[in-house]
Short mmCIF file of C-alpha atoms in Angstrom, two decimals:
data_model
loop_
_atom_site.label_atom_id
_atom_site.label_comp_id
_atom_site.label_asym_id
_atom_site.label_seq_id
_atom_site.Cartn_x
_atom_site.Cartn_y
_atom_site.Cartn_z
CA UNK A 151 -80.87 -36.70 -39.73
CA UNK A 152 -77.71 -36.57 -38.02
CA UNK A 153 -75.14 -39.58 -38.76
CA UNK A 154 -74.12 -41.06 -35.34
CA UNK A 155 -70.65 -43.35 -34.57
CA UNK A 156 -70.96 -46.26 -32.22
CA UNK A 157 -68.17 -48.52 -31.07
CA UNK A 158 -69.28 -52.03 -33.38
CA UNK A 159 -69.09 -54.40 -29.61
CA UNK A 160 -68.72 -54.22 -26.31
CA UNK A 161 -68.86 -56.87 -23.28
CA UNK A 162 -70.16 -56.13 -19.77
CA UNK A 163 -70.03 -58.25 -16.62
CA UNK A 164 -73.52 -59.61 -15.28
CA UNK A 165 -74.67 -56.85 -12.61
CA UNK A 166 -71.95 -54.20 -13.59
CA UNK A 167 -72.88 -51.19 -15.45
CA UNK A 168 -72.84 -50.92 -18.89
CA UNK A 169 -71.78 -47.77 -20.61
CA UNK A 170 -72.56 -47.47 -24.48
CA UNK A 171 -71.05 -44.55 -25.98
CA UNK A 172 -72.23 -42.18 -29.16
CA UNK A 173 -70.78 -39.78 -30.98
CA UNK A 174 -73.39 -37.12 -33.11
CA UNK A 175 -70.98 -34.09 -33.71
CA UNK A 176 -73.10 -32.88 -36.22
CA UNK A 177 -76.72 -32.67 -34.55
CA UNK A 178 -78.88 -29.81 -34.91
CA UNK A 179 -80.31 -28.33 -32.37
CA UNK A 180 -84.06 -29.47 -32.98
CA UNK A 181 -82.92 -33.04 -32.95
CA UNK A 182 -82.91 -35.21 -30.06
CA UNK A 183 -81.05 -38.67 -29.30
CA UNK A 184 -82.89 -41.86 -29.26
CA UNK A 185 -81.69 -45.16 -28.44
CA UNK A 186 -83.28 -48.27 -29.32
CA UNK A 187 -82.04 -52.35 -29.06
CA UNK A 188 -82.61 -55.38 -30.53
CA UNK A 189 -82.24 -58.44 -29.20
CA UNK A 190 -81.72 -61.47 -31.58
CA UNK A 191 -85.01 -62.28 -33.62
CA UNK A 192 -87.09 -59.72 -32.55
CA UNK A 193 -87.85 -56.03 -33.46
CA UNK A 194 -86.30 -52.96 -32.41
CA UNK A 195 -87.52 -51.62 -28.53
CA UNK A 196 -87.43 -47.97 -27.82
CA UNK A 197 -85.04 -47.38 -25.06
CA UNK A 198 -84.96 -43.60 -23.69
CA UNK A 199 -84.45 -40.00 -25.64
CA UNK A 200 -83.42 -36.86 -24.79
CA UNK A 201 -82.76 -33.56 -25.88
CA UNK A 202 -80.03 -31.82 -23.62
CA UNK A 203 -80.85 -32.95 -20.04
CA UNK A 204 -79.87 -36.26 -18.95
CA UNK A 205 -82.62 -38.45 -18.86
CA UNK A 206 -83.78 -41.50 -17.04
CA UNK A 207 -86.16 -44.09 -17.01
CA UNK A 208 -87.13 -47.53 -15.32
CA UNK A 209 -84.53 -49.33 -18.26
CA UNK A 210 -81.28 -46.89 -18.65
CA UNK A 211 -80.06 -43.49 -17.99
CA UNK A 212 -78.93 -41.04 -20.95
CA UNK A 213 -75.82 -38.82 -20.41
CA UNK A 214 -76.04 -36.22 -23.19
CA UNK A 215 -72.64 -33.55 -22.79
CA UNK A 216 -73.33 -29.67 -23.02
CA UNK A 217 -72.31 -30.01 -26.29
CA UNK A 218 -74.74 -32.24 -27.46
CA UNK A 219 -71.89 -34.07 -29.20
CA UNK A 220 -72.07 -37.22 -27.79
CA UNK A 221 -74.29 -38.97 -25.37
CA UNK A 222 -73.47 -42.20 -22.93
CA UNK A 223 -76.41 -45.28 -22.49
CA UNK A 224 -76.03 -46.63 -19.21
CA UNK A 225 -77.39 -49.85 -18.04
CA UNK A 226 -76.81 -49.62 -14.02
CA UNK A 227 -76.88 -53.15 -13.54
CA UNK A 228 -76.83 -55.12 -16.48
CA UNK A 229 -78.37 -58.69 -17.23
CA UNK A 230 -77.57 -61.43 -19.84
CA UNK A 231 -80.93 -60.10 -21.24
CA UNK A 232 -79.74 -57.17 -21.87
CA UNK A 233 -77.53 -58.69 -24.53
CA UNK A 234 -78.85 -57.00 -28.04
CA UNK A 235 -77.87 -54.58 -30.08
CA UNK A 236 -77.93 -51.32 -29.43
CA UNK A 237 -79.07 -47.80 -31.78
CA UNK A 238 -77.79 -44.57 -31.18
CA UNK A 239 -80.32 -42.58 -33.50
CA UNK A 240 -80.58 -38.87 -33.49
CA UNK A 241 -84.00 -37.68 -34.99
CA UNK A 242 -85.95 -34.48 -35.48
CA UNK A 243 -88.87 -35.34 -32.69
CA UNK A 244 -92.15 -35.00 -31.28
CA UNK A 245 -93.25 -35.51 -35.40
CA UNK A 246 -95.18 -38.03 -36.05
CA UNK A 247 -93.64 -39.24 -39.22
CA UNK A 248 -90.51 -38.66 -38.64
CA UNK A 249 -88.59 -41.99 -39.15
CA UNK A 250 -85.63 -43.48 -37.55
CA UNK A 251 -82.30 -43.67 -39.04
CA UNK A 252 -80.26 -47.07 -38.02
CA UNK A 253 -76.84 -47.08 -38.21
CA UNK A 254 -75.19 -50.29 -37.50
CA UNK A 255 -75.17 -49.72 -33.44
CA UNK A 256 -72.84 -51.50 -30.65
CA UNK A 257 -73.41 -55.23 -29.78
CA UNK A 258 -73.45 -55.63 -26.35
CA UNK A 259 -72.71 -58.95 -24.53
CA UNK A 260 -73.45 -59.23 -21.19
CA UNK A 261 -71.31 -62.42 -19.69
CA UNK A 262 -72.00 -64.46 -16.54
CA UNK B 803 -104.03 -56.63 -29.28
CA UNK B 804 -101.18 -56.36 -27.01
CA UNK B 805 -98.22 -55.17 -29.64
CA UNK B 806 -97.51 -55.02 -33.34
CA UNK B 807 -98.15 -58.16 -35.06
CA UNK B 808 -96.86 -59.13 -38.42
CA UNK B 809 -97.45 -62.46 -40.68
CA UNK B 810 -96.22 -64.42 -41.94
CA UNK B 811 -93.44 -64.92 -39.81
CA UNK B 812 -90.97 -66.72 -42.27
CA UNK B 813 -91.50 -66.92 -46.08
CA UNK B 814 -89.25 -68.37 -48.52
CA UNK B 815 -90.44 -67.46 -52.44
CA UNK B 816 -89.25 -68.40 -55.06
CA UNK B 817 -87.50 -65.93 -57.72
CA UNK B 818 -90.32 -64.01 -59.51
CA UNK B 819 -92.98 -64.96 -57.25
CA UNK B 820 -95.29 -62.32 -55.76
CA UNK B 821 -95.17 -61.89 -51.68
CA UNK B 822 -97.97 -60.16 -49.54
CA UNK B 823 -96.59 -59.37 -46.13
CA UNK B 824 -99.34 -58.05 -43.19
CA UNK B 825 -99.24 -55.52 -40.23
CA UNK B 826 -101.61 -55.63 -37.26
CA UNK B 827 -100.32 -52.54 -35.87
CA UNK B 828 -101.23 -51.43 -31.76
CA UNK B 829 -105.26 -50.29 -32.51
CA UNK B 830 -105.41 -46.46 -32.27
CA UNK B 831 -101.58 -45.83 -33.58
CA UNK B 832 -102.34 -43.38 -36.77
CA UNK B 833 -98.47 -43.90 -37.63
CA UNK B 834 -97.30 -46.55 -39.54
CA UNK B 835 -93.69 -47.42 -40.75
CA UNK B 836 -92.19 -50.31 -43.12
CA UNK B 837 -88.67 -51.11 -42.38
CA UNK B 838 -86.29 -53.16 -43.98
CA UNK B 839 -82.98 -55.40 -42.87
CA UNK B 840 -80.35 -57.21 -44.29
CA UNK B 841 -78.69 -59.56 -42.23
CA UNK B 842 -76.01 -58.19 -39.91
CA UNK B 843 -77.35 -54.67 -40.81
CA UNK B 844 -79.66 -51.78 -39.04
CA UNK B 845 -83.20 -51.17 -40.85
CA UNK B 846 -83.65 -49.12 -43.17
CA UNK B 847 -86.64 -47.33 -43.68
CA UNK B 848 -88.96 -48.34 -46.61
CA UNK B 849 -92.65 -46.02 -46.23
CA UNK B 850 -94.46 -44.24 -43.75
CA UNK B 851 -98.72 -43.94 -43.61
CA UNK B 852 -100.71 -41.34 -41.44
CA UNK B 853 -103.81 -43.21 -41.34
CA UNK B 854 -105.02 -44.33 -44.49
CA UNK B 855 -102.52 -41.84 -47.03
CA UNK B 856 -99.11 -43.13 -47.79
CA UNK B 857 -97.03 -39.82 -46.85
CA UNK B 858 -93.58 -41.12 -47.33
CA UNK B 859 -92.63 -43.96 -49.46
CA UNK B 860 -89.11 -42.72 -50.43
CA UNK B 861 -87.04 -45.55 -49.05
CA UNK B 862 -88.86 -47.99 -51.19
CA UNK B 863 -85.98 -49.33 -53.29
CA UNK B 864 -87.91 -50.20 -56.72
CA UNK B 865 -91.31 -50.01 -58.19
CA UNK B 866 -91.93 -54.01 -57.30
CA UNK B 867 -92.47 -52.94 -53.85
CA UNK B 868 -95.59 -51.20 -52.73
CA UNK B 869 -97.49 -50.61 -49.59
CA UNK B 870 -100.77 -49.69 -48.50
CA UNK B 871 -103.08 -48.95 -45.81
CA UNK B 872 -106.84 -48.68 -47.39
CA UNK B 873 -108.80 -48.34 -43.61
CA UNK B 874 -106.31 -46.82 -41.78
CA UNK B 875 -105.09 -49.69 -39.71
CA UNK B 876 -103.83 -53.06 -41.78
CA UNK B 877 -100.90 -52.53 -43.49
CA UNK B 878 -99.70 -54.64 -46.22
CA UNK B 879 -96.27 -54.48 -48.18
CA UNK B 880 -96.18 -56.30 -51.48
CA UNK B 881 -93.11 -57.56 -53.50
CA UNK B 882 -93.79 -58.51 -57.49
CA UNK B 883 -91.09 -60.38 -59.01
CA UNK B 884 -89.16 -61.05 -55.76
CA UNK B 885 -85.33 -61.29 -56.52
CA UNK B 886 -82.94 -62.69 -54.44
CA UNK B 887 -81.82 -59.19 -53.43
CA UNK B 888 -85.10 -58.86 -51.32
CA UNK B 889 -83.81 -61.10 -48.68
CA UNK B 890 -84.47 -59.71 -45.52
CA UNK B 891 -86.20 -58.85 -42.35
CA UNK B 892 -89.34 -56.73 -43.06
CA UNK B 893 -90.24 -54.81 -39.53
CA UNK B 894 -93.30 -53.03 -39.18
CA UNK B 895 -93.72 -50.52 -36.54
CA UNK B 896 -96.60 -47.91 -35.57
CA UNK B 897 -96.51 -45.03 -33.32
CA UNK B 898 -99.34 -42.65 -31.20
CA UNK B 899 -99.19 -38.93 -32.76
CA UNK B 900 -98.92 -37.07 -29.50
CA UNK B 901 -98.16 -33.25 -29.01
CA UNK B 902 -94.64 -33.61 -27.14
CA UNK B 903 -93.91 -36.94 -27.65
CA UNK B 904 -92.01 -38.75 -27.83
CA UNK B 905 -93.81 -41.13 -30.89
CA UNK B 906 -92.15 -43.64 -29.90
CA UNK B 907 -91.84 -46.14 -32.73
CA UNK B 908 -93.00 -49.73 -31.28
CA UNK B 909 -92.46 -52.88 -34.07
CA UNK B 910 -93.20 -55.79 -34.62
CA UNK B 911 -91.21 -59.46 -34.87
CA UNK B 912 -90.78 -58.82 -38.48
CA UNK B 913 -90.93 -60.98 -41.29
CA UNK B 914 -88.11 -63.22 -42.33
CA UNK B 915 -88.21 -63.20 -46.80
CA UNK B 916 -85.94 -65.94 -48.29
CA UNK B 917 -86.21 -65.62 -51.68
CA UNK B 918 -84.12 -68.36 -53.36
#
């Protein structure tokens, strides 16, 4: 799988957007972008993926750029529970045992 | 049940003691993964089942460790001669095996080792 590059931290204001960025200049082009957080004490929650189209779901928007180089996480409006960590993991999908590859992903703080 | 469940929660062994840690994972999920974290780190992947057959167990990092899966459901990972090295978070996680996707991994609360 393909290594990724995420910024270590990151604060966000309550109720602003939150942009995580993530760098994957070497993906292939059967392998798709996951992201997945953790808050503090629990497992890992799947996020979103995508492949090239930007994606969006009830939790975050993915941004990935024609070049599939780098993607952007966006949290339109975040809250102090959205403070976790956050994986950028790129992944050959739709396998069922294909596993995922942590890096050491962006802690986000949201503040009050 | 609801999610993936793991016990026990916390254990704390002492050096060279043998550790049995369990997986309830979400019924009907034919994937299974073991996962492993060191504080202030990501996980890092440890085994994988497809139902009952142990298809992956690359990431295990030494012949103490070993996982199975007899029935296809319950997983259990097992340390022999824990060593303070084996400190971690152990995460399981299990996943649907859909055509399309996206096998989405979802994981338990882990299991905090102390070995001291």
């Amino acid at each position: 799988d393909a290594k990724t590059t995420q910024p270590t931290s990151m604060d966000c204001a309550e109720g602003r957007a939150a942009n995580l960025p993530c760098n994957h200049s070497t993906i292939s082009g059967n392998e798709y972008v996951y992201w997945y957080r953790q808050i503090h004490s629990q497992g890992p929650q799947y996020i979103i993926h995508g492949l090239k189209n930007n994606e969006t779901n009830e939790m975050a928007s993915l941004i990935i750029t024609e070049d599939r180089k780098s993607s952007t996480l966006i949290l339109p409006h975040a809250t102090l529970r959205d403070t976790a960590v956050y994986y950028c993991i790129v992944r050959v999908a739709l396998t069922s045992g294909s596993r995922l590859t942590f890096g050491e992903g962006t802690q986000l703080t949201v503040n009050p | 049940g609801a999610g993936v469940s793991q016990s026990p929660r916390y254990k704390v062994a002492k050096r060279g003691q043998d550790v049995a840690l369990r997986c309830d994972p979400i019924s009907g999920h034919v994937s299974l993964f073991w996962y492993q974290q060191a504080l202030g780190q990501g996980p890092e992947f440890l085994t994988y089942f497809q139902n009952e057959a142990q298809l992956d167990k690359s990431g295990l990092p030494s012949d103490r460790f070993f996982a199975e899966r007899p029935e296809g459901s319950v997983s259990t990972l097992k340390i022999q001669r824990t060593q303070q090295e084996d400190s971690a978070v152990y995460l399981c996680a299990s996943s649907l095996v859909k055509l399309g996707g996206p096998n989405e991994q979802f994981f338990g609360p882990g299991t905090r080792l102390t070995v001291l």
